[in-house]
PDB file of C-alpha atoms in Angstrom:
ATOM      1  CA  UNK R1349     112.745 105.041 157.844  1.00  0.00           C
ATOM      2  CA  UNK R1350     109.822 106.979 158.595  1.00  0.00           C
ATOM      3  CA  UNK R1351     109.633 105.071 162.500  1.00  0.00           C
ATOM      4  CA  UNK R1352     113.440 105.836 162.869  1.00  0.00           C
ATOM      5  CA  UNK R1353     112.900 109.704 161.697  1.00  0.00           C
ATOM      6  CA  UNK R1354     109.716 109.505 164.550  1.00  0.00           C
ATOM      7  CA  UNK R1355     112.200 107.971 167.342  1.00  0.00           C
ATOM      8  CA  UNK R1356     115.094 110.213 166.729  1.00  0.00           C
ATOM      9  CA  UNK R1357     112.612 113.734 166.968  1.00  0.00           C
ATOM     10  CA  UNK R1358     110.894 112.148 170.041  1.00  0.00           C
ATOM     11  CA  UNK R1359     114.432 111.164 171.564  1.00  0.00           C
ATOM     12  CA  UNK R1360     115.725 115.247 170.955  1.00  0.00           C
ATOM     13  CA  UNK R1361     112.611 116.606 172.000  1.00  0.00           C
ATOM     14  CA  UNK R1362     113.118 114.587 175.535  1.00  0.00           C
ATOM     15  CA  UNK R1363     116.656 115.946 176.027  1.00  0.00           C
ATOM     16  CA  UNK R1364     115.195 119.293 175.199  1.00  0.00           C
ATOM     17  CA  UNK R1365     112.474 119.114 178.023  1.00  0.00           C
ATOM     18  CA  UNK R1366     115.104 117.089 180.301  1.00  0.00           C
ATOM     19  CA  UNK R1367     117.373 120.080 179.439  1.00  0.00           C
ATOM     20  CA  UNK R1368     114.889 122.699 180.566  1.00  0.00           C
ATOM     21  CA  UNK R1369     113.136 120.640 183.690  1.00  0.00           C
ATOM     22  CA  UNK R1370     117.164 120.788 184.878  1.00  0.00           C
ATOM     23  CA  UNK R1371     117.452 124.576 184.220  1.00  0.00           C
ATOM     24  CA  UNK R1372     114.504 125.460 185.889  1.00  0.00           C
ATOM     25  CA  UNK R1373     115.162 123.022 188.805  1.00  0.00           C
ATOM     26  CA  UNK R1374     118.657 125.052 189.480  1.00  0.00           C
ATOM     27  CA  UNK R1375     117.072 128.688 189.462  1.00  0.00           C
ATOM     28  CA  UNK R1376     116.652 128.872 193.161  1.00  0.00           C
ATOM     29  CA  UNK R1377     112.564 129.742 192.095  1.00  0.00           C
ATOM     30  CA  UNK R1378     110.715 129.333 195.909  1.00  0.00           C
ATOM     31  CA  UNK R1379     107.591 130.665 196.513  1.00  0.00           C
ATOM     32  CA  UNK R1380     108.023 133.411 199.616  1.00  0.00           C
ATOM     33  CA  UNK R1381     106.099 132.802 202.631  1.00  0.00           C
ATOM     34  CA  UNK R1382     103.277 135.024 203.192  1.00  0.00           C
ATOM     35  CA  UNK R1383     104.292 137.145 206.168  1.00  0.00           C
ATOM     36  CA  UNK R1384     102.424 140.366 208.095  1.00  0.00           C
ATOM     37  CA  UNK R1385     103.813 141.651 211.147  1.00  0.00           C
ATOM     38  CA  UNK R1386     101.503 144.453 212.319  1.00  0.00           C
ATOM     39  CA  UNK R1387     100.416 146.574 215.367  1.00  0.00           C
ATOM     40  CA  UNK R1388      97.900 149.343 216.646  1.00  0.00           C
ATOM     41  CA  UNK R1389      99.968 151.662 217.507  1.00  0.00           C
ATOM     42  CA  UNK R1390     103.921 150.566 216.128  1.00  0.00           C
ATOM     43  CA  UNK R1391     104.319 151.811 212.585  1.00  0.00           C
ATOM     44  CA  UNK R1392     107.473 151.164 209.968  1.00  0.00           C
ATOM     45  CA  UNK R1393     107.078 155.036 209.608  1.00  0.00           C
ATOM     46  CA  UNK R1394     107.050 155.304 213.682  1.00  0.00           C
ATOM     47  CA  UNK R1395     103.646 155.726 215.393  1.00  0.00           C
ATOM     48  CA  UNK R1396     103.332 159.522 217.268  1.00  0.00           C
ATOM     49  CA  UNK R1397     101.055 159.354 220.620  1.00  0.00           C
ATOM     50  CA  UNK R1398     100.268 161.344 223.277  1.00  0.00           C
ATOM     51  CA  UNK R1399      99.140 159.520 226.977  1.00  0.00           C
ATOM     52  CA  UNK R1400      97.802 160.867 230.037  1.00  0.00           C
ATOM     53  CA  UNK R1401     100.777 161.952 232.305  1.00  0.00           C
ATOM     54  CA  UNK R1402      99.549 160.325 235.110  1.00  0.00           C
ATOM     55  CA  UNK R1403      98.754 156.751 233.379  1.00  0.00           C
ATOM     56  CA  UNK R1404     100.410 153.918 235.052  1.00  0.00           C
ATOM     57  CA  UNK R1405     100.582 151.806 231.986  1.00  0.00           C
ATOM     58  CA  UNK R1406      99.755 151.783 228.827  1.00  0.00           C
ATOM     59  CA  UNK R1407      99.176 148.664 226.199  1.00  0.00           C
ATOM     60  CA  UNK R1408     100.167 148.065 222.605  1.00  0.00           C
ATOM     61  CA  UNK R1409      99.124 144.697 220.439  1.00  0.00           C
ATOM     62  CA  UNK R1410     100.964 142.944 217.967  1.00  0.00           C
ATOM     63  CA  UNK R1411      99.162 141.091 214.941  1.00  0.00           C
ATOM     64  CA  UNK R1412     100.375 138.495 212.706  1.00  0.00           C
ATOM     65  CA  UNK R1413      97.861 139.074 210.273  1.00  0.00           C
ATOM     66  CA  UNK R1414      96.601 141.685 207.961  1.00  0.00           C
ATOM     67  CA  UNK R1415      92.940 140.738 208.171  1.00  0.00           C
ATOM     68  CA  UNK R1416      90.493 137.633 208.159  1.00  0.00           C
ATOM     69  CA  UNK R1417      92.098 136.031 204.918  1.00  0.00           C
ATOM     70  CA  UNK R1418      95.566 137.151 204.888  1.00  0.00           C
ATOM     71  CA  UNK R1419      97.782 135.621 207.855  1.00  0.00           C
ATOM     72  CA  UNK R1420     101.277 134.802 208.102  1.00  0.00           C
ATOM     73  CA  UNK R1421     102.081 131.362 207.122  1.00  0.00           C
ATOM     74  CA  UNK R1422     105.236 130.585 209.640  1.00  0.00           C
ATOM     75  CA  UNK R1423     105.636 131.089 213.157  1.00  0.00           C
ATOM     76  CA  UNK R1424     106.931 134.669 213.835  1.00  0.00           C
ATOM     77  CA  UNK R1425     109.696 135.483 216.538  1.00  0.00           C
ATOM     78  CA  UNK R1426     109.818 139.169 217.579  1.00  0.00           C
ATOM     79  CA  UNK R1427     111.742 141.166 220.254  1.00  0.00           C
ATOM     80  CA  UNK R1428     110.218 144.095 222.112  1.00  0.00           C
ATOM     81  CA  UNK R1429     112.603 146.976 223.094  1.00  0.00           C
ATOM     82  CA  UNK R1430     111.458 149.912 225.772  1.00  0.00           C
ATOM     83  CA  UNK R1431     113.061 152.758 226.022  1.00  0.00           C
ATOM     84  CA  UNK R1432     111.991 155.221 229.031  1.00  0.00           C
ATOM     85  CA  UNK R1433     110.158 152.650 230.487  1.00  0.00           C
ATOM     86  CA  UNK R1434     109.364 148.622 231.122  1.00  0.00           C
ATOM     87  CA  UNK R1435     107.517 145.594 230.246  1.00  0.00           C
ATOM     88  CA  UNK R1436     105.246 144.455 232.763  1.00  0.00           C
ATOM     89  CA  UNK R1437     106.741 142.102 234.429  1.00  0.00           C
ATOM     90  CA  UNK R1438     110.113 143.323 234.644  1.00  0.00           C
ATOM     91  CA  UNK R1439     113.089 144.456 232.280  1.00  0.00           C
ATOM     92  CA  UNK R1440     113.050 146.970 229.037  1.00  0.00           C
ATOM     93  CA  UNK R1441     113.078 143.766 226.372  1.00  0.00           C
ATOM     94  CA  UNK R1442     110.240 141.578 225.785  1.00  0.00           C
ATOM     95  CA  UNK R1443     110.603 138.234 223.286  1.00  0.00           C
ATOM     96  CA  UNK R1444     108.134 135.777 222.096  1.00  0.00           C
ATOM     97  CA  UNK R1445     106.793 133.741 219.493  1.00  0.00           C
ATOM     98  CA  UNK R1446     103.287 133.863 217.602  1.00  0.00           C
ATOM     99  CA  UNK R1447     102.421 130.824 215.832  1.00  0.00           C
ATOM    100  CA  UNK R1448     101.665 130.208 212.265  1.00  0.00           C
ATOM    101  CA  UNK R1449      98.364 129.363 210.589  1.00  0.00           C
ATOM    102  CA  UNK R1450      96.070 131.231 212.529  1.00  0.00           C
ATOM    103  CA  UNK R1451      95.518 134.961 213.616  1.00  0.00           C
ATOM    104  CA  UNK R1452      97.583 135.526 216.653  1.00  0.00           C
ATOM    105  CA  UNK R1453      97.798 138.714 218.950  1.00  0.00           C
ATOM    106  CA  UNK R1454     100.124 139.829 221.876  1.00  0.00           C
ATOM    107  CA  UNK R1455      98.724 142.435 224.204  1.00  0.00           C
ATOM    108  CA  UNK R1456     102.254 144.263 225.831  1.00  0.00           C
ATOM    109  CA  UNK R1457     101.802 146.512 228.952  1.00  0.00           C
ATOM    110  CA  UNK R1458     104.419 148.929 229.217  1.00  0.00           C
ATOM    111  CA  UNK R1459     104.928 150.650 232.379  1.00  0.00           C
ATOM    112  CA  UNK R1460     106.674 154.557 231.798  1.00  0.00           C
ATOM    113  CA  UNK R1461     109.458 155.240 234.308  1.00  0.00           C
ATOM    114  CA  UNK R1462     108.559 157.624 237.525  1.00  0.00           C
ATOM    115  CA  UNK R1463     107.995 161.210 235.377  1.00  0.00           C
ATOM    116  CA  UNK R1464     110.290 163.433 237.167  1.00  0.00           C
ATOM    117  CA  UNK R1465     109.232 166.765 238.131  1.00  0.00           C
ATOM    118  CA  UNK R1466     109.096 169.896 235.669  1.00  0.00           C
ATOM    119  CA  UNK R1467     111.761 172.538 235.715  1.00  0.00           C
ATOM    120  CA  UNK R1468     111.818 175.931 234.601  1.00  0.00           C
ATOM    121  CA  UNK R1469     108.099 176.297 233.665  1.00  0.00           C
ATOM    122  CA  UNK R1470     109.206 174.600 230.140  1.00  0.00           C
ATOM    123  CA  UNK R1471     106.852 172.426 228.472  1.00  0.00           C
ATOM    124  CA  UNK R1472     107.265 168.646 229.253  1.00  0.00           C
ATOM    125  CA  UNK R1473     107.971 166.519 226.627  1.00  0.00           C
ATOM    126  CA  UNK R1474     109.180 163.425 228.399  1.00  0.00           C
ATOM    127  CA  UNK R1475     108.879 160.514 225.866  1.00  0.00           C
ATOM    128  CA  UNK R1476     108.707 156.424 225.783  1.00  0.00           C
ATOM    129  CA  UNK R1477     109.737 154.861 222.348  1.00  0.00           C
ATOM    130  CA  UNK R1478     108.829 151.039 221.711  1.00  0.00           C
ATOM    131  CA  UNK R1479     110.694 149.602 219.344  1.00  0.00           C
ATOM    132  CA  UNK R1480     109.472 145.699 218.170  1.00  0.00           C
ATOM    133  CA  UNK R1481     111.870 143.895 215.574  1.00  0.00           C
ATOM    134  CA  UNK R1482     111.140 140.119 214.104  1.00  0.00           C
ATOM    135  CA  UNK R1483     113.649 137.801 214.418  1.00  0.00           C
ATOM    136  CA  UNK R1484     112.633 135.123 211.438  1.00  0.00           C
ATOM    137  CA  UNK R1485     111.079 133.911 209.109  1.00  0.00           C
ATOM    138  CA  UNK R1486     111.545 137.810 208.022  1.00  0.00           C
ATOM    139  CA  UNK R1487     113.168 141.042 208.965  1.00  0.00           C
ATOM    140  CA  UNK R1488     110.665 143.658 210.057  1.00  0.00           C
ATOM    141  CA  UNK R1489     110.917 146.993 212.694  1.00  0.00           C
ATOM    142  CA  UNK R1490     107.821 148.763 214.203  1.00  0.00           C
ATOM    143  CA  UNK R1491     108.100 151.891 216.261  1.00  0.00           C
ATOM    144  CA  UNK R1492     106.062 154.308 218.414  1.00  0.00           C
ATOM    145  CA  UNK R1493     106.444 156.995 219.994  1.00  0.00           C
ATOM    146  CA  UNK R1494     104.651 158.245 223.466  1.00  0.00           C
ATOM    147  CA  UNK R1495     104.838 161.708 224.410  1.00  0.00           C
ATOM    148  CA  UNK R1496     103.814 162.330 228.378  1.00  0.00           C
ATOM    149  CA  UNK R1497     101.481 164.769 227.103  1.00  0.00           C
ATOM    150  CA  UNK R1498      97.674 165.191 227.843  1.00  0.00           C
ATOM    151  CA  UNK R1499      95.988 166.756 224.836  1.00  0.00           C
ATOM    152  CA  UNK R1500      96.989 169.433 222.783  1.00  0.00           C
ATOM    153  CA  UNK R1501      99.443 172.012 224.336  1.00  0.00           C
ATOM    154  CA  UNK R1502     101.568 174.859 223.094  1.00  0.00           C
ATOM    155  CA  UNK R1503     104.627 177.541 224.017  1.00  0.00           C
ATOM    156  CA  UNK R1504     105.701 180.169 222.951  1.00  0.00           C
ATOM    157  CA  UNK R1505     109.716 180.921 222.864  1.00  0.00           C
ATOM    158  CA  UNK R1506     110.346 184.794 222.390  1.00  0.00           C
ATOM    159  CA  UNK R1507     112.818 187.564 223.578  1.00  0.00           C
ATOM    160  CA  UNK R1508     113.082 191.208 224.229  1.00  0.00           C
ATOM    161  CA  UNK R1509     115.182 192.975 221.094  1.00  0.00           C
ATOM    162  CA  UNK R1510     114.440 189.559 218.937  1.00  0.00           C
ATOM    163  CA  UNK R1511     113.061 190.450 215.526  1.00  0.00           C
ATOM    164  CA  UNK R1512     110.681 186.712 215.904  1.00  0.00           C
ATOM    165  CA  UNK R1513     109.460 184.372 218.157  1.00  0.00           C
ATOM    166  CA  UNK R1514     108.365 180.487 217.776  1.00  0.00           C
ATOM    167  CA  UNK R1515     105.488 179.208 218.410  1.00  0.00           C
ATOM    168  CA  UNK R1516     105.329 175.888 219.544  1.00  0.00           C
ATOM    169  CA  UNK R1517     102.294 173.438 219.749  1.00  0.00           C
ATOM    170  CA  UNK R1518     102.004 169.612 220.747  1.00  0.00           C
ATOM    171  CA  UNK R1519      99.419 168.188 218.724  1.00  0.00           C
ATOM    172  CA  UNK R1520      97.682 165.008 219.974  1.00  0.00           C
ATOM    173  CA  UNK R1521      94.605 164.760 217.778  1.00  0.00           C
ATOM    174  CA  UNK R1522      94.398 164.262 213.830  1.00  0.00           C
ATOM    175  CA  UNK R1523      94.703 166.965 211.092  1.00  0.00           C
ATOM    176  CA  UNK R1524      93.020 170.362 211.505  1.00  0.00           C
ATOM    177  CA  UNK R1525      93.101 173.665 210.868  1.00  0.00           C
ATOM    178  CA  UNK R1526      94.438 176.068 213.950  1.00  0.00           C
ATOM    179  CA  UNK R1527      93.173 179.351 214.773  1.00  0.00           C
ATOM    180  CA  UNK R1528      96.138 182.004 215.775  1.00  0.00           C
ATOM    181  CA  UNK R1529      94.979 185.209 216.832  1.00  0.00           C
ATOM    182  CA  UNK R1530      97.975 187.601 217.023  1.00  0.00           C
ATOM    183  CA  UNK R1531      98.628 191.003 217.777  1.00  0.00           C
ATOM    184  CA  UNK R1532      99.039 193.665 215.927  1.00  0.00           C
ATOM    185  CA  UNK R1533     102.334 193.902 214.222  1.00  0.00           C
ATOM    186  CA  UNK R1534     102.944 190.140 214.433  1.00  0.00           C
ATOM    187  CA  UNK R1535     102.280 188.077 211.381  1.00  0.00           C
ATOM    188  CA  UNK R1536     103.296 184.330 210.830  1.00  0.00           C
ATOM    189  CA  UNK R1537     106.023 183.317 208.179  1.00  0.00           C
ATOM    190  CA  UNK R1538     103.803 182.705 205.605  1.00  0.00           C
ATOM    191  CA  UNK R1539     106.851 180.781 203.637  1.00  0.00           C
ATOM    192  CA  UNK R1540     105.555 177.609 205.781  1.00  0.00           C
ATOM    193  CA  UNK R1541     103.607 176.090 203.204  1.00  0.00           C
ATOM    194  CA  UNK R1542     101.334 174.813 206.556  1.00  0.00           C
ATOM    195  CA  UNK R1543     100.229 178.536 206.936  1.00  0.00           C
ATOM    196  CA  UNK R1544      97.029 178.506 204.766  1.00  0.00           C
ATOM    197  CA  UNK R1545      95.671 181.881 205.671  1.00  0.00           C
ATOM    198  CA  UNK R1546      96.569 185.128 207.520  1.00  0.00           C
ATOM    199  CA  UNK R1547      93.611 187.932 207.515  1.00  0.00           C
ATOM    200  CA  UNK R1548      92.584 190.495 210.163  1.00  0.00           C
ATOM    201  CA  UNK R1549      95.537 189.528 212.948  1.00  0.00           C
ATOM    202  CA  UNK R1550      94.006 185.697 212.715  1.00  0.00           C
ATOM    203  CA  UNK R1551      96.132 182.928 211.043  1.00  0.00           C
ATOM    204  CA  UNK R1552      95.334 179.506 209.688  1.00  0.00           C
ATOM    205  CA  UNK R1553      98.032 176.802 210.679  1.00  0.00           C
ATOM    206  CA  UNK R1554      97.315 173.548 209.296  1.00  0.00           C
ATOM    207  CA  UNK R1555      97.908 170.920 211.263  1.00  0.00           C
ATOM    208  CA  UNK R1556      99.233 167.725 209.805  1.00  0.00           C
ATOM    209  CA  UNK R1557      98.178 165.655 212.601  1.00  0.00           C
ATOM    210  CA  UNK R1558     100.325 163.662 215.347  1.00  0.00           C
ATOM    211  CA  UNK R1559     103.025 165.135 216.456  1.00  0.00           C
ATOM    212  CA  UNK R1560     105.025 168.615 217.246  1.00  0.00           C
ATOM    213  CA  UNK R1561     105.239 171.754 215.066  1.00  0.00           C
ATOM    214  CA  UNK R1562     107.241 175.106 215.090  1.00  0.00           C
ATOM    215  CA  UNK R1563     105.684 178.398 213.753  1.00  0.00           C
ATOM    216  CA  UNK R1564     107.755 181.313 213.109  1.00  0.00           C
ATOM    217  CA  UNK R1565     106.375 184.692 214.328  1.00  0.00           C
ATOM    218  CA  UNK R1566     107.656 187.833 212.976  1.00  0.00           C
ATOM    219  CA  UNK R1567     107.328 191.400 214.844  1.00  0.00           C
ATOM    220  CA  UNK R1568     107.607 194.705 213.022  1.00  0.00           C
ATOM    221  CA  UNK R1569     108.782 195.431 216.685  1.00  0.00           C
ATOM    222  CA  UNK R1570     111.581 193.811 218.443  1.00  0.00           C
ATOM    223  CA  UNK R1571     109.707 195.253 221.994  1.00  0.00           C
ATOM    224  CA  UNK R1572     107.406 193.580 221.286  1.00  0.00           C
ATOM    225  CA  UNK R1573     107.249 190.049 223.394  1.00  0.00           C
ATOM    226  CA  UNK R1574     105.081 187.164 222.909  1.00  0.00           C
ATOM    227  CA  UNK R1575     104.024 185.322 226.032  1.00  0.00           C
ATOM    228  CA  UNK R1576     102.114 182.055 225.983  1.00  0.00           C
ATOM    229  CA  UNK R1577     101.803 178.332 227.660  1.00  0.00           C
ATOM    230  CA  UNK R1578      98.629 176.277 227.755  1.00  0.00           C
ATOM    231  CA  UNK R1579      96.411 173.612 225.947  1.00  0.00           C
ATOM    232  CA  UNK R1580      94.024 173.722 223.177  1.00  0.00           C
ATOM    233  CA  UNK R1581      91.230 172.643 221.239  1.00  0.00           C
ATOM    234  CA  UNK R1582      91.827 174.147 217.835  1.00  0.00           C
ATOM    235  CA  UNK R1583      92.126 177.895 218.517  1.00  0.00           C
ATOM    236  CA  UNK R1584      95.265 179.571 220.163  1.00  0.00           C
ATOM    237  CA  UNK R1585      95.000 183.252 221.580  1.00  0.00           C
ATOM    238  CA  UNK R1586      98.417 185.242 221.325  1.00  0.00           C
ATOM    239  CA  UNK R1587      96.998 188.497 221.205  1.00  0.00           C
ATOM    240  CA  UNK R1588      97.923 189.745 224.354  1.00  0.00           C
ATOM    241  CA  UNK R1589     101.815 190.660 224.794  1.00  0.00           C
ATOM    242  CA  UNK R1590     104.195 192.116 227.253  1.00  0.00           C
ATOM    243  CA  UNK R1591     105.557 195.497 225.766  1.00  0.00           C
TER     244      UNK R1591
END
């Protein structure tokens, strides 16, 4: 009696475990494949750059790798989409394939179309965007952004009889604080939480980095007109007005 009670546990205990190995067998559980899909210069939160007007070309790389010990584990296909300018070697869309198991890069030349001439005296701000998009084993978008800009430039928009003017400023370096001397009876809207300081007709913009920022000026005048167009290191002299 005692074998029989022995054989009849160890026969439930097996449908028990078949029951389970079957269960888990029909969950679908697959380990993912390890996958990195990285660049220089294309971010998922879009790059911001700034290259020398007259380049010819300029060159991105694409990684399939995050570093020494982490690469992707299947062959990546991407697509590389220009817009404002071309792949070297003809046509706005580039595709390819970077092969699994060891760290791959693809150097891209893209070549910006003919800049056409400025108008108006307005500040240039002719742009290329390259967008690059995988195809399998994953979904995954990187973007950048290429201003025709050379280093760090700014405008300023203002009226006769308007109660402010906008200050305008192309920033191609990484987060600083600006200098803005002003006249008197000009003072910035210190509501823009990037205004850190205004003393003695000099404000403090601070700069988040990359990219192009509005400041609002207000006048206690309306004849009073701000004038302004040139580059910069990290100081910016508006103190000087037409009234």
């Amino acid at each position: 009696m005692l074998v029989t009670a022995a054989g009849i546990v160890l026969f439930l205990a097996g449908m028990a475990a078949a029951r389970y190995m079957k269960q888990e067998s029909q969950s679908g559980v697959v380990e993912a494949q390890t996958f990195y899909f990285t660049s220089d210069m294309l971010k998922e939160d879009t790059g911001t750059y700034f290259i020398d007007p007259m380049a010819e070309s300029f060159t991105i790389e694409l990684y399939n790798f995050a570093d020494s010990e982490r690469v992707t584990s299947a062959d990546i296909t991407y697509r590389v989409t220009v817009t404002g300018g071309t792949v070297e070697g003809g046509g706005a869309v580039f595709q390819g394939t970077m092969k699994a198991g060891e760290k791959n890069s693809v150097s891209i030349s893209v070549i910006p179309t003919a800049k056409p001439e400025n108008s108006g005296g307005t500040l240039e701000l002719e742009e290329i965007r390259v967008v690059a998009e995988t195809e399998s084993p994953y979904k995954k978008t990187l973007t950048g952004v290429f201003k025709r800009q050379l280093g760090n430039q700014y405008m300023v928009e203002d009226e006769n009889g308007h109660n402010a003017a906008v200050l305008t400023m192309v920033c191609a370096d990484g987060e600083k604080d600006i200098t803005i001397t002003l006249p008197s009876g000009v003072i910035p809207d210190e509501a823009d939480v990037r205004v850190t300081g205004y003393k003695d007709n000099q404000c403090t913009f601070r700069s988040p980095g990359y990219g192009i920022y509005s400041l609002v000026l207000l006048k206690s005048e309306a004849g009073i007109i701000l004038t302004g167009q040139d580059s910069f290191a990290d100081a910016i002299d508006l103190s000087q007005y037409d009234g």
